[in-house]
Coordinates of C-alpha atoms in Angstrom, one line a residue:
X3 CA 26.5 -11.4 -11.9
X4 CA 24.6 -10.7 -8.8
X5 CA 25.4 -12.2 -5.5
X6 CA 22.6 -14.5 -4.5
X7 CA 20.0 -13.4 -1.9
X8 CA 20.5 -14.5 1.7
X9 CA 18.2 -16.6 2.7
X10 CA 16.9 -14.4 6.1
X11 CA 16.8 -11.2 3.9
X12 CA 14.4 -12.7 1.4
X13 CA 12.1 -14.1 3.8
X14 CA 12.1 -11.1 5.4
X15 CA 10.4 -9.4 2.1
X16 CA 13.5 -6.7 2.1
X17 CA 16.2 -7.4 -0.5
X18 CA 19.8 -7.3 -0.8
X19 CA 20.1 -4.1 -0.8
X20 CA 17.7 -3.3 3.1
X21 CA 19.0 -6.4 4.4
X22 CA 18.3 -6.7 8.4
X23 CA 20.2 -4.1 10.5
X24 CA 20.2 -7.0 13.3
X25 CA 19.3 -5.5 17.1
X26 CA 20.0 -2.7 18.1
X27 CA 21.2 -3.4 21.5
X28 CA 24.0 -5.1 19.9
X29 CA 24.8 -2.3 17.5
X30 CA 24.8 -0.3 20.7
X31 CA 27.1 -2.8 22.5
X32 CA 30.5 -3.1 19.7
X33 CA 30.9 0.5 19.4
X34 CA 34.3 1.4 20.6
X35 CA 36.2 -1.8 21.4
X36 CA 37.9 -0.2 23.9
X37 CA 35.3 1.1 26.1
X38 CA 32.5 -0.2 27.9
X39 CA 29.1 0.9 27.1
X40 CA 25.9 0.4 28.7
X41 CA 23.2 -3.1 28.2
X42 CA 20.6 -2.2 25.3
X43 CA 18.5 -4.6 24.9
X44 CA 16.0 -4.6 22.0
X45 CA 12.1 -6.2 22.9
X46 CA 10.3 -7.2 19.6
X47 CA 6.7 -7.1 20.0
X48 CA 3.4 -7.0 17.9
X49 CA 1.8 -3.5 17.7
X50 CA -0.7 -2.3 20.2
X51 CA -3.6 -2.6 16.9
X52 CA -2.2 -6.4 16.1
X53 CA -1.9 -6.9 20.3
X54 CA -2.6 -4.7 23.0
X55 CA -1.7 -7.2 25.6
X56 CA 1.4 -8.0 24.4
X57 CA 2.5 -4.2 24.0
X58 CA 1.5 -3.8 27.9
X59 CA 4.2 -6.9 28.5
X60 CA 7.2 -5.2 26.9
X61 CA 6.5 -1.9 28.6
X62 CA 6.3 -3.4 32.2
X63 CA 9.4 -5.1 31.3
X64 CA 11.0 -2.0 29.8
X65 CA 10.3 0.3 32.9
X66 CA 11.4 -2.7 35.4
X67 CA 14.7 -3.1 32.8
X68 CA 15.4 0.6 33.0
X69 CA 14.9 0.9 36.5
X70 CA 18.2 -1.8 37.0
X71 CA 20.5 0.2 34.7
X72 CA 19.8 -1.8 31.8
X73 CA 18.7 0.3 28.5
X74 CA 15.5 -1.2 26.5
X75 CA 14.4 -0.1 23.1
X76 CA 10.4 -1.4 22.1
X77 CA 10.6 -2.5 18.7
X78 CA 6.5 -3.0 17.3
X79 CA 7.1 -5.0 14.3
X80 CA 3.7 -7.0 12.1
X81 CA 3.5 -10.0 12.8
X82 CA 5.0 -11.4 9.7
X83 CA 7.9 -9.7 10.7
X84 CA 8.1 -10.4 13.9
X85 CA 7.6 -14.5 13.6
X86 CA 10.4 -14.2 10.6
X87 CA 13.2 -12.4 13.0
X88 CA 12.2 -14.6 16.1
X89 CA 11.5 -18.2 14.0
X90 CA 13.6 -17.6 10.8
X91 CA 16.0 -15.3 11.2
X92 CA 16.9 -15.9 14.9
X93 CA 17.7 -11.9 14.9
X94 CA 16.5 -11.0 17.8
X95 CA 17.3 -10.1 21.8
X96 CA 13.9 -10.5 23.4
X97 CA 10.7 -10.5 22.2
X98 CA 7.3 -10.8 23.9
X99 CA 4.5 -13.1 21.8
X100 CA 2.0 -15.9 22.2
X101 CA 2.8 -19.9 21.6
X102 CA 1.0 -21.4 18.0
X103 CA -1.2 -23.8 20.2
X104 CA -4.4 -22.7 21.4
X105 CA -5.8 -26.4 22.3
X106 CA -4.2 -27.6 25.4
X107 CA -1.1 -29.5 24.2
X108 CA 0.7 -33.2 24.7
X109 CA 4.6 -32.9 26.8
X110 CA 5.5 -33.9 23.2
X111 CA 5.3 -30.6 21.8
X112 CA 8.3 -29.3 23.9
X113 CA 10.3 -32.0 22.1
X114 CA 10.6 -29.8 18.9
X115 CA 10.2 -26.0 20.9
X116 CA 13.4 -27.1 23.1
X117 CA 15.4 -29.8 21.5
X118 CA 19.0 -28.8 20.5
X119 CA 19.2 -31.0 17.4
X120 CA 16.9 -28.1 16.2
X121 CA 18.9 -25.0 17.3
X122 CA 19.5 -24.0 14.0
X123 CA 16.4 -24.9 12.4
X124 CA 13.7 -22.6 11.6
X125 CA 10.3 -22.2 12.3
X126 CA 8.6 -23.0 16.0
X127 CA 11.7 -25.8 17.0
X128 CA 13.8 -24.5 19.2
X129 CA 14.3 -20.3 18.3
X130 CA 15.8 -19.8 21.7
X131 CA 18.9 -21.5 20.7
X132 CA 18.9 -23.8 23.7
X133 CA 21.1 -26.5 24.0
X134 CA 21.0 -28.2 27.5
X135 CA 22.2 -32.3 27.5
X136 CA 19.9 -32.8 30.9
X137 CA 16.6 -31.2 28.6
X138 CA 17.3 -32.9 25.8
X139 CA 17.6 -36.8 28.0
X140 CA 14.0 -35.6 29.3
X141 CA 12.8 -34.7 26.3
X142 CA 14.0 -38.2 24.5
X143 CA 12.7 -40.1 27.5
X144 CA 9.6 -38.7 28.0
X145 CA 9.2 -40.0 24.2
X146 CA 10.0 -43.8 25.3
X147 CA 8.7 -44.8 28.0
X148 CA 5.3 -45.9 28.6
X149 CA 2.2 -43.6 28.5
X150 CA 1.6 -44.3 32.2
X151 CA 5.3 -43.4 33.2
X152 CA 5.8 -40.2 31.7
X153 CA 4.6 -38.5 34.6
X154 CA 8.0 -38.3 36.5
X155 CA 10.2 -37.3 33.3
X156 CA 7.6 -34.7 32.4
X157 CA 7.7 -33.0 35.6
X158 CA 12.1 -33.1 35.6
X159 CA 11.4 -31.7 32.2
X160 CA 8.9 -28.8 33.5
X161 CA 11.8 -28.4 36.3
X162 CA 14.8 -28.0 34.1
X163 CA 13.0 -25.6 31.9
X164 CA 11.9 -23.4 34.8
X165 CA 15.4 -23.3 35.8
X166 CA 16.8 -22.2 32.6
X167 CA 14.3 -20.1 31.4
X168 CA 15.0 -19.9 27.7
X169 CA 11.7 -18.2 27.8
X170 CA 9.9 -16.7 30.7
X171 CA 6.0 -17.9 31.1
X172 CA 4.1 -15.1 32.2
X173 CA 0.4 -15.9 31.4
X174 CA -2.4 -18.0 30.0
X175 CA -5.1 -15.9 28.4
X176 CA -8.7 -16.6 28.1
X177 CA -9.7 -17.3 24.6
X178 CA -12.3 -14.0 24.1
X179 CA -15.0 -14.2 21.0
X180 CA -18.0 -12.5 20.0
X181 CA -20.4 -14.3 18.7
X182 CA -24.7 -14.0 17.7
X183 CA -27.2 -17.0 17.5
X184 CA -29.5 -15.8 15.1
X185 CA -28.2 -18.5 12.5
X186 CA -26.2 -21.2 14.3
X187 CA -26.0 -22.4 17.7
X188 CA -23.5 -25.0 19.3
X189 CA -21.3 -22.6 19.6
X190 CA -18.3 -24.1 21.8
X191 CA -18.4 -22.1 24.9
X192 CA -14.3 -22.9 25.4
X193 CA -12.9 -22.9 21.7
X194 CA -15.4 -21.3 19.2
X195 CA -13.4 -20.2 16.2
X196 CA -11.5 -23.9 16.1
X197 CA -11.8 -26.4 13.8
X198 CA -13.9 -28.5 15.9
X199 CA -15.9 -25.4 17.1
X200 CA -16.8 -24.8 13.4
X201 CA -17.5 -28.0 12.4
X202 CA -20.0 -28.6 15.9
X203 CA -21.9 -25.9 14.5
X204 CA -26.3 -26.4 14.1
X205 CA -28.1 -23.9 12.0
X206 CA -30.8 -22.5 14.1
X207 CA -34.5 -23.3 13.9
X208 CA -35.7 -20.4 11.6
X209 CA -37.7 -22.7 9.1
X210 CA -37.2 -24.3 5.8
X211 CA -35.0 -22.7 3.2
X212 CA -33.2 -23.3 -0.4
X213 CA -30.8 -20.8 0.4
X214 CA -27.0 -21.2 0.8
X215 CA -26.2 -21.0 4.7
X216 CA -23.1 -18.7 4.9
X217 CA -21.3 -17.9 8.0
X218 CA -19.6 -14.7 8.2
X219 CA -16.4 -14.2 10.5
X220 CA -15.0 -10.9 11.2
X221 CA -10.9 -10.9 12.4
X222 CA -8.3 -8.2 12.6
X223 CA -5.7 -11.2 11.4
X224 CA -5.1 -10.2 7.2
X225 CA -2.9 -12.8 6.5
X226 CA -5.7 -15.4 5.4
X227 CA -6.6 -13.4 2.9
X228 CA -3.3 -13.7 1.3
X229 CA -1.0 -17.0 2.0
X230 CA -2.7 -20.6 2.4
X231 CA 0.5 -22.5 2.8
X232 CA 0.3 -24.8 5.7
X233 CA 4.1 -25.6 6.4
X234 CA 4.5 -21.3 6.1
X235 CA 5.6 -20.6 9.5
X236 CA 5.9 -16.9 9.6
X237 CA 2.0 -16.7 8.6
X238 CA 0.5 -19.7 10.6
X239 CA -0.2 -19.5 14.0
X240 CA -3.5 -21.7 15.4
X241 CA -4.4 -22.6 12.1
X242 CA -7.5 -23.2 11.9
X243 CA -8.3 -22.8 8.4
X244 CA -5.7 -24.5 6.6
X245 CA -7.3 -26.8 8.9
X246 CA -10.5 -26.6 7.4
X247 CA -8.5 -26.8 3.5
X248 CA -5.9 -29.6 4.1
X249 CA -7.2 -33.0 6.6
X250 CA -4.7 -34.8 8.8
X251 CA -4.7 -38.4 9.7
X252 CA -5.8 -37.9 12.7
X253 CA -7.6 -35.3 15.3
X254 CA -8.0 -34.4 18.5
X255 CA -11.9 -34.4 20.0
X256 CA -11.8 -33.5 23.5
X257 CA -9.1 -35.5 25.3
X258 CA -8.9 -38.4 22.5
X259 CA -6.6 -38.6 18.9
X260 CA -9.7 -39.4 16.7
X261 CA -9.3 -41.0 13.3
X262 CA -9.9 -38.5 10.1
X263 CA -8.5 -38.9 7.0
X264 CA -7.3 -42.3 8.4
X265 CA -9.9 -44.7 8.8
X266 CA -7.7 -46.4 11.1
X267 CA -4.3 -47.6 12.0
X268 CA -2.5 -50.4 13.6
X269 CA 0.9 -51.0 15.2
X270 CA 2.1 -53.8 13.3
X271 CA 5.2 -53.7 15.3
X272 CA 7.3 -51.4 17.5
X273 CA 8.5 -49.3 14.8
X274 CA 5.4 -49.5 12.4
X275 CA 2.4 -47.7 12.3
X276 CA 0.0 -48.8 9.3
X277 CA -2.7 -46.7 8.1
X278 CA -5.6 -46.6 5.8
X279 CA -6.9 -43.9 4.5
X280 CA -10.9 -43.2 3.7
X281 CA -11.9 -43.0 0.7
X282 CA -11.6 -39.4 -0.2
X283 CA -10.6 -37.0 -3.4
X284 CA -8.8 -33.6 -3.2
X285 CA -10.7 -30.7 -4.1
X286 CA -8.9 -30.8 -7.7
X287 CA -11.0 -34.4 -8.3
X288 CA -8.0 -36.5 -8.0
X289 CA -8.2 -39.3 -5.5
X290 CA -6.2 -39.3 -2.4
X291 CA -3.8 -42.0 -2.2
X292 CA -0.8 -43.7 0.5
X293 CA 1.4 -42.5 -1.9
X294 CA 0.4 -38.9 -0.9
X295 CA 0.9 -39.3 2.6
X296 CA 4.1 -41.0 2.0
X297 CA 5.1 -38.2 0.0
X298 CA 4.1 -35.7 3.0
X299 CA 6.2 -37.5 5.1
X300 CA 9.0 -37.2 2.9
X301 CA 8.4 -33.8 1.9
X302 CA 8.1 -32.3 5.4
X303 CA 11.6 -34.0 6.2
X304 CA 13.2 -32.3 2.8
X305 CA 11.1 -29.8 0.6
X306 CA 14.2 -30.2 -2.3
X307 CA 13.5 -34.1 -2.3
X308 CA 17.1 -34.6 -2.2
X309 CA 17.8 -32.1 -4.3
X310 CA 20.3 -30.0 -2.2
X311 CA 23.2 -30.9 -0.4
X312 CA 21.4 -31.2 2.8
X313 CA 17.8 -31.6 3.6
X314 CA 15.7 -28.6 4.1
X315 CA 12.9 -29.3 6.3
X316 CA 9.2 -27.5 6.7
X317 CA 9.5 -25.5 9.9
X318 CA 5.9 -26.4 10.7
X319 CA 5.4 -29.4 12.3
X320 CA 9.3 -30.8 12.5
X321 CA 8.8 -32.2 16.2
X322 CA 5.8 -34.5 14.6
X323 CA 6.8 -35.5 11.0
X324 CA 10.5 -36.1 12.9
X325 CA 9.3 -38.8 14.5
X326 CA 8.4 -40.8 11.0
X327 CA 11.5 -41.8 9.8
X328 CA 10.2 -43.5 7.1
X329 CA 7.2 -44.2 4.5
X330 CA 6.3 -47.2 2.6
X331 CA 3.2 -47.8 0.3
X332 CA 1.6 -50.9 1.0
X333 CA -1.1 -50.2 -1.7
X334 CA -3.4 -47.6 -2.7
X335 CA -5.0 -47.3 0.6
X336 CA -2.2 -48.4 3.1
X337 CA 0.6 -47.1 4.2
X338 CA 3.6 -48.2 6.5
X339 CA 5.1 -45.3 8.6
X340 CA 8.1 -46.5 10.6
X341 CA 8.5 -44.7 13.6
X342 CA 10.8 -44.6 16.1
X343 CA 10.7 -46.4 19.6
X344 CA 8.3 -43.7 20.7
X345 CA 4.9 -44.3 22.8
X346 CA 1.6 -44.2 21.7
X347 CA 1.0 -40.8 22.6
X348 CA 4.0 -39.3 20.7
X349 CA 3.3 -41.7 17.7
X350 CA -0.2 -40.3 17.1
X351 CA 1.1 -36.8 17.8
X352 CA 3.0 -37.9 14.2
X353 CA -0.3 -38.3 12.4
X354 CA -2.1 -34.7 13.0
X355 CA -0.2 -32.9 10.7
X356 CA -1.7 -32.0 7.2
X357 CA -1.8 -34.5 4.3
X358 CA -0.3 -32.5 0.6
X359 CA -1.2 -33.4 -2.6
X360 CA 1.9 -34.7 -4.4
X361 CA 1.1 -33.6 -7.8
X362 CA 1.0 -30.3 -6.2
X363 CA 4.0 -29.6 -3.8
X364 CA 5.7 -32.2 -5.8
X365 CA 6.6 -29.2 -8.6
X366 CA 7.6 -26.9 -5.6
X367 CA 10.8 -28.4 -4.7
X368 CA 13.7 -26.2 -6.6
X369 CA 15.6 -23.8 -4.3
X370 CA 13.3 -20.8 -4.3
X371 CA 14.1 -17.2 -6.1
X372 CA 13.1 -13.8 -5.1
X373 CA 12.8 -11.1 -7.5
X374 CA 15.8 -13.4 -9.8
X375 CA 18.1 -13.9 -7.4
X376 CA 18.9 -17.3 -6.0
X377 CA 19.0 -18.0 -2.5
X378 CA 22.5 -19.0 -1.1
X379 CA 20.9 -21.2 1.9
X380 CA 18.6 -24.2 1.6
X381 CA 15.4 -22.9 0.6
X382 CA 12.7 -24.0 -1.1
X383 CA 9.6 -22.8 -3.6
X384 CA 7.7 -24.4 -0.8
X385 CA 8.9 -22.2 2.3
X386 CA 7.9 -19.0 0.5
X387 CA 4.8 -19.9 -1.7
X388 CA 1.9 -18.0 -1.1
X389 CA 0.0 -21.2 -2.1
X390 CA -2.7 -18.9 -3.8
X391 CA -5.0 -22.0 -5.2
X392 CA -4.7 -24.2 -2.5
X393 CA -5.4 -28.1 -3.0
X394 CA -6.9 -29.4 -0.3
X395 CA -8.9 -32.2 0.7
X396 CA -10.4 -30.9 3.5
X397 CA -14.5 -29.6 4.0
X398 CA -13.9 -26.2 2.6
X399 CA -12.2 -25.4 -0.7
X400 CA -11.0 -22.0 -1.0
X401 CA -13.3 -20.0 -3.6
X402 CA -11.7 -16.5 -4.0
X403 CA -10.2 -13.2 -1.7
X404 CA -9.5 -10.0 -1.9
X405 CA -5.8 -9.0 0.1
X406 CA -6.1 -7.6 3.0
X407 CA -10.2 -7.3 3.1
X408 CA -11.6 -10.8 2.9
X409 CA -11.0 -14.3 1.8
X410 CA -14.4 -16.7 0.9
X411 CA -14.7 -20.6 0.6
X412 CA -17.2 -22.5 -0.1
X413 CA -18.5 -26.9 1.3
X414 CA -16.5 -29.4 0.0
X415 CA -19.4 -31.7 -1.6
X416 CA -17.3 -34.6 -1.8
X417 CA -16.0 -34.5 2.0
X418 CA -16.3 -38.0 4.0
X419 CA -17.8 -35.6 7.2
X420 CA -20.8 -34.7 4.1
X421 CA -20.8 -38.2 3.0
X422 CA -21.5 -39.8 6.3
X423 CA -24.6 -37.8 6.7
X424 CA -25.7 -40.1 3.2
X425 CA -27.2 -43.8 3.6
X426 CA -24.5 -45.8 2.9
X427 CA -24.6 -49.0 1.1
X428 CA -24.0 -52.4 3.5
X429 CA -23.1 -56.2 2.4
X430 CA -26.4 -57.6 2.7
X431 CA -27.5 -61.3 1.1
X432 CA -30.8 -60.5 -0.6
X433 CA -33.2 -63.1 -2.5
X434 CA -34.2 -62.7 -5.8
X435 CA -37.4 -64.7 -7.6
X436 CA -36.5 -65.9 -11.0
X437 CA -39.0 -67.7 -13.1
X438 CA -38.0 -71.4 -14.0
X439 CA -40.5 -72.2 -16.0
X440 CA -42.1 -74.3 -13.6
X441 CA -43.2 -71.7 -11.1
X442 CA -40.8 -71.9 -8.9
X443 CA -38.0 -70.0 -7.9
X444 CA -33.9 -70.1 -7.1
X445 CA -32.3 -68.1 -4.3
X446 CA -29.3 -66.2 -5.4
X447 CA -26.5 -64.2 -3.8
X448 CA -26.0 -60.2 -5.1
X449 CA -23.2 -59.2 -6.0
X450 CA -23.5 -55.6 -5.2
X451 CA -20.7 -56.1 -2.9
X452 CA -20.6 -53.1 -0.1
X453 CA -18.5 -49.5 0.9
X454 CA -18.1 -48.7 4.3
X455 CA -19.4 -46.0 6.5
X456 CA -17.4 -42.9 5.0
X457 CA -17.6 -41.5 8.7
X458 CA -16.1 -44.6 10.4
X459 CA -14.8 -43.7 13.7
X460 CA -15.6 -40.0 13.7
X461 CA -17.6 -38.2 16.5
X462 CA -21.2 -38.5 15.8
X463 CA -21.3 -34.4 16.1
X464 CA -19.4 -34.0 13.0
X465 CA -21.2 -36.1 10.7
X466 CA -23.0 -34.3 8.0
X467 CA -21.0 -31.0 8.4
X468 CA -20.3 -28.3 7.9
X469 CA -23.9 -27.0 8.4
X470 CA -22.9 -24.2 6.4
X471 CA -22.5 -23.8 2.7
X472 CA -20.2 -21.0 2.3
X473 CA -17.4 -19.4 4.9
X474 CA -17.0 -15.8 4.1
X475 CA -14.0 -13.7 6.4
X476 CA -13.7 -10.2 6.8
X477 CA -11.0 -8.2 8.1
X478 CA -11.8 -5.3 10.4
X479 CA -9.1 -3.0 11.7
X480 CA -9.7 -3.5 15.1
X481 CA -11.4 -5.7 18.1
X482 CA -13.6 -3.1 18.5
X483 CA -15.0 -2.9 14.7
X484 CA -15.0 -7.1 14.6
X485 CA -17.4 -7.1 18.0
X486 CA -19.6 -3.8 16.0
X487 CA -19.9 -6.2 13.2
X488 CA -21.5 -9.0 15.4
X489 CA -23.7 -6.3 17.0
X490 CA -25.1 -4.6 13.7
X491 CA -25.6 -8.6 12.6
X492 CA -22.8 -7.9 8.9
X493 CA -20.7 -11.1 11.0
X494 CA -21.8 -14.5 13.1
X495 CA -18.6 -13.8 15.1
X496 CA -15.6 -12.9 15.5
X497 CA -12.6 -15.2 14.3
X498 CA -9.2 -13.6 15.7
X499 CA -8.9 -13.9 19.4
X500 CA -10.0 -10.7 21.1
X501 CA -8.2 -8.7 23.6
X502 CA -9.7 -7.8 26.9
X503 CA -10.9 -4.0 25.7
X504 CA -13.4 -5.9 23.6
X505 CA -15.4 -6.9 26.6
X506 CA -16.9 -4.1 27.7
X507 CA -17.9 -3.4 23.8
X508 CA -19.6 -7.3 23.7
X509 CA -21.6 -5.9 26.4
X510 CA -23.0 -3.3 25.1
X511 CA -24.1 -5.1 21.7
X512 CA -27.6 -6.6 22.5
X513 CA -27.0 -9.0 19.8
X514 CA -23.6 -10.2 20.6
X515 CA -22.7 -12.8 23.3
X516 CA -19.4 -13.2 25.0
X517 CA -17.9 -16.8 24.5
X518 CA -14.9 -17.0 27.3
X519 CA -12.8 -20.1 27.7
X520 CA -9.0 -20.8 28.8
X521 CA -6.3 -21.1 25.7
X522 CA -2.7 -23.3 25.5
X523 CA -1.5 -19.9 23.8
X524 CA 0.6 -18.8 26.7
X525 CA 1.8 -15.3 26.4
X526 CA 6.0 -15.7 27.2
X527 CA 9.1 -13.6 27.0
X528 CA 11.4 -15.0 24.6
X529 CA 15.5 -14.7 25.1
X530 CA 17.9 -15.5 22.1
X531 CA 20.3 -17.6 24.4
X532 CA 22.6 -17.7 21.0
X533 CA 24.0 -14.7 22.3
X534 CA 25.6 -12.7 26.1
X535 CA 24.4 -12.3 28.2
X536 CA 21.3 -14.2 27.2
X537 CA 23.4 -16.9 27.2
X538 CA 23.9 -16.6 30.8
X539 CA 20.8 -18.7 32.6
X540 CA 21.5 -16.8 35.9
X541 CA 20.8 -13.4 33.7
X542 CA 17.4 -15.0 32.7
X543 CA 16.5 -15.9 36.0
X544 CA 16.8 -12.4 36.7
X545 CA 15.1 -11.3 33.7
X546 CA 12.3 -13.6 34.7
X547 CA 12.0 -11.9 38.8
X548 CA 11.7 -8.9 36.5
X549 CA 8.2 -9.8 34.9
X550 CA 5.4 -8.5 37.4
X551 CA 2.7 -11.4 36.3
X552 CA 0.2 -11.2 39.0
X553 CA -0.4 -7.0 37.9
X554 CA 0.5 -7.8 34.6
X555 CA -2.3 -10.3 35.0
X556 CA -5.2 -7.8 36.4
X557 CA -3.9 -4.5 34.1
X558 CA -2.9 -6.1 30.9
X559 CA -5.6 -8.9 30.8
X560 CA -7.7 -7.4 32.5
X561 CA -8.0 -10.4 34.6
X562 CA -9.1 -12.7 31.5
X563 CA -5.7 -14.7 32.4
X564 CA -4.1 -16.9 34.7
X565 CA -0.5 -16.6 35.5
X566 CA 1.7 -19.3 35.6
X567 CA 5.4 -20.7 35.7
X568 CA 5.3 -23.7 33.8
X569 CA 4.6 -24.1 29.8
X570 CA 2.1 -27.2 30.5
X571 CA -0.1 -25.4 32.9
X572 CA -3.0 -25.5 30.5
X573 CA -3.0 -29.4 31.3
X574 CA -2.7 -29.3 34.9
X575 CA -2.5 -33.0 35.3
X576 CA 0.9 -32.7 33.8
X577 CA 2.4 -30.1 35.9
X578 CA 3.7 -31.1 39.6
X579 CA 3.0 -29.2 42.8
X580 CA 5.9 -27.2 43.4
X581 CA 5.5 -25.5 40.0
X582 CA 2.4 -24.7 40.8
X583 CA 1.1 -20.9 40.9
X584 CA -0.5 -20.4 44.5
X585 CA -1.5 -17.6 46.9
X586 CA -0.5 -14.7 43.9
X587 CA 3.1 -15.8 44.0
X588 CA 5.0 -17.5 41.2
X589 CA 6.5 -20.7 42.7
X590 CA 10.0 -20.7 40.3
X591 CA 11.5 -16.9 40.5
X592 CA 9.0 -14.5 42.0
X593 CA 8.9 -10.9 41.1
X594 CA 11.4 -8.6 43.2
X595 CA 8.6 -7.1 45.2
X596 CA 9.7 -4.5 47.3
X597 CA 8.3 -4.2 51.0
X598 CA 6.8 -0.9 50.5
X599 CA 2.9 0.0 50.3
X600 CA 2.8 -0.1 46.6
X601 CA 4.6 -3.2 46.0
X602 CA 6.4 -1.8 43.6
X603 CA 10.3 -3.7 42.5
X604 CA 13.0 -3.6 44.7
X605 CA 15.9 -2.0 42.2
X606 CA 18.5 -2.7 45.0
X607 CA 17.7 -6.7 45.5
X608 CA 17.8 -6.8 41.8
X609 CA 21.0 -5.0 41.0
X610 CA 23.0 -6.6 43.8
X611 CA 21.1 -10.6 42.1
X612 CA 23.2 -9.1 38.9
X613 CA 26.3 -8.3 40.9
X614 CA 26.8 -11.8 42.4
X615 CA 25.8 -13.0 39.0
X616 CA 29.4 -11.4 37.5
X617 CA 27.7 -8.1 36.1
X618 CA 28.7 -4.6 37.2
X619 CA 27.8 -1.3 37.1
X620 CA 29.3 2.7 36.3
X621 CA 29.1 5.2 38.3
X622 CA 25.7 6.3 36.3
X623 CA 24.0 3.1 37.6
X624 CA 24.0 1.4 33.9
X625 CA 24.8 -2.0 34.3
X626 CA 27.7 -1.8 31.4
X627 CA 29.5 -4.6 29.0
X628 CA 33.0 -4.5 27.5
X629 CA 32.7 -5.5 23.6

């Protein structure tokens, strides 16, 4: 009988025979156990066509590492592969990439990103492998103190993270998109292609027409044409289109958390949130009930639903779903969520996960198989399924797709946003005259009942949305090609965030408009702290000072970014003054800049810092490591 395929091999799509070879640096460093060899670090990054900024950051860092005697190998891999290596397999030295959240996020997002309880799990749960008691304590404290008292622990948490450097924040880029306004107006000037941005669109005043209205977008990211699994870590980034397919109990609108699939919620005691649902149905016509909500939270905690020896949590939304320790159905539209002792802000983040239909996902709890082989580690079908026929409840529903070419969605006519644009019944008392044979009349009360407003609590801008009947997304090979489609009138906007190199092209297209706004999806260099020498925080600090952030913002981002030290820079109200970037200098780990006119790297200072940290160099000036 063939041996089982390990989870990390099958998820990487390479089968038994071609298992991951591991990081080149580690392979080189174990050659010859009786002699020392140069330290070589592998840097994973997306190819130039996918992320021209990322490759420039990787090359700059590689050049500086080489200059001080550390060998490097830049390995360009596709988006899905880099996410599998870093987020699932934890098989990397360094990587250059962007964080998943495009919208400014609450500090509690760092709970899942850095808490040691998640270090062995897949997904954006501590992919760096950081284990630090002080960080854990601060993460817990900011969750439990009242909202108004979170500032101090959040500030100290940022200082600790900056000191330990499990990853190095490089810069927060601007979200760049090209749009045209012939058919649609009301593009969100900061985040046009987001759930809120697309639902805020209005139809341009072009006269009455019975023709269906289609929103056409161009993207360089083909994943949305092949995978609609909202809980697959290696396929989802910002999740805009899966958010159109799958409703959440609550959504963010500006600085507020507003009801969405949930009509409302209340805290009935210190550990229980009672959630009341709207009248809604799944895309297949099945009513949504409190049982679906209770199932979703249980399922995200363990996608095997008790079918394996140890729980198999979903890698997406782990920090949020872990906050809900139990869920109890009260009636068809009411569910009680047992939430850990956390403040209201953290509890409301726990409501922002996609609700899944129990009748669909309960069939995906079995151990996953690939080509007839059973995984020998905890993985379920739910985590590897492409979800080819997605059944959600969102304002758009799936129509069809052509792999790596295009995908189409249509408006969900039964969604509460659509129904909110129609007149709804209210409880009234009516008088009806009935003849009593004498010409008199009696007053009676109508027992017709009432129907609550379908969009109660939802901001007016979303009522009756989306205005488009169909959404079509076309995959193109480059940012320039995406802009060309917009300029030629074949697309209304670009879906994937454009690189700065596309900006001049937008300027040459008369009918294309550049929309630029800040993004929280910060670029960073991630370190695998599970292995030496990256396990040494002093070594990581030195690497952080090899990242010339100011120059990269000018050269790699052509100015469309802001350098930063703190992970919360997109929410400046949380960043203490001592971590604020001022006068062009990193406040924590400034670049080792020389005194010369060129302002280049001071290699001797870096070498001395490495010696002071206990590292040594051979006669060729190479930093060496003893296997």
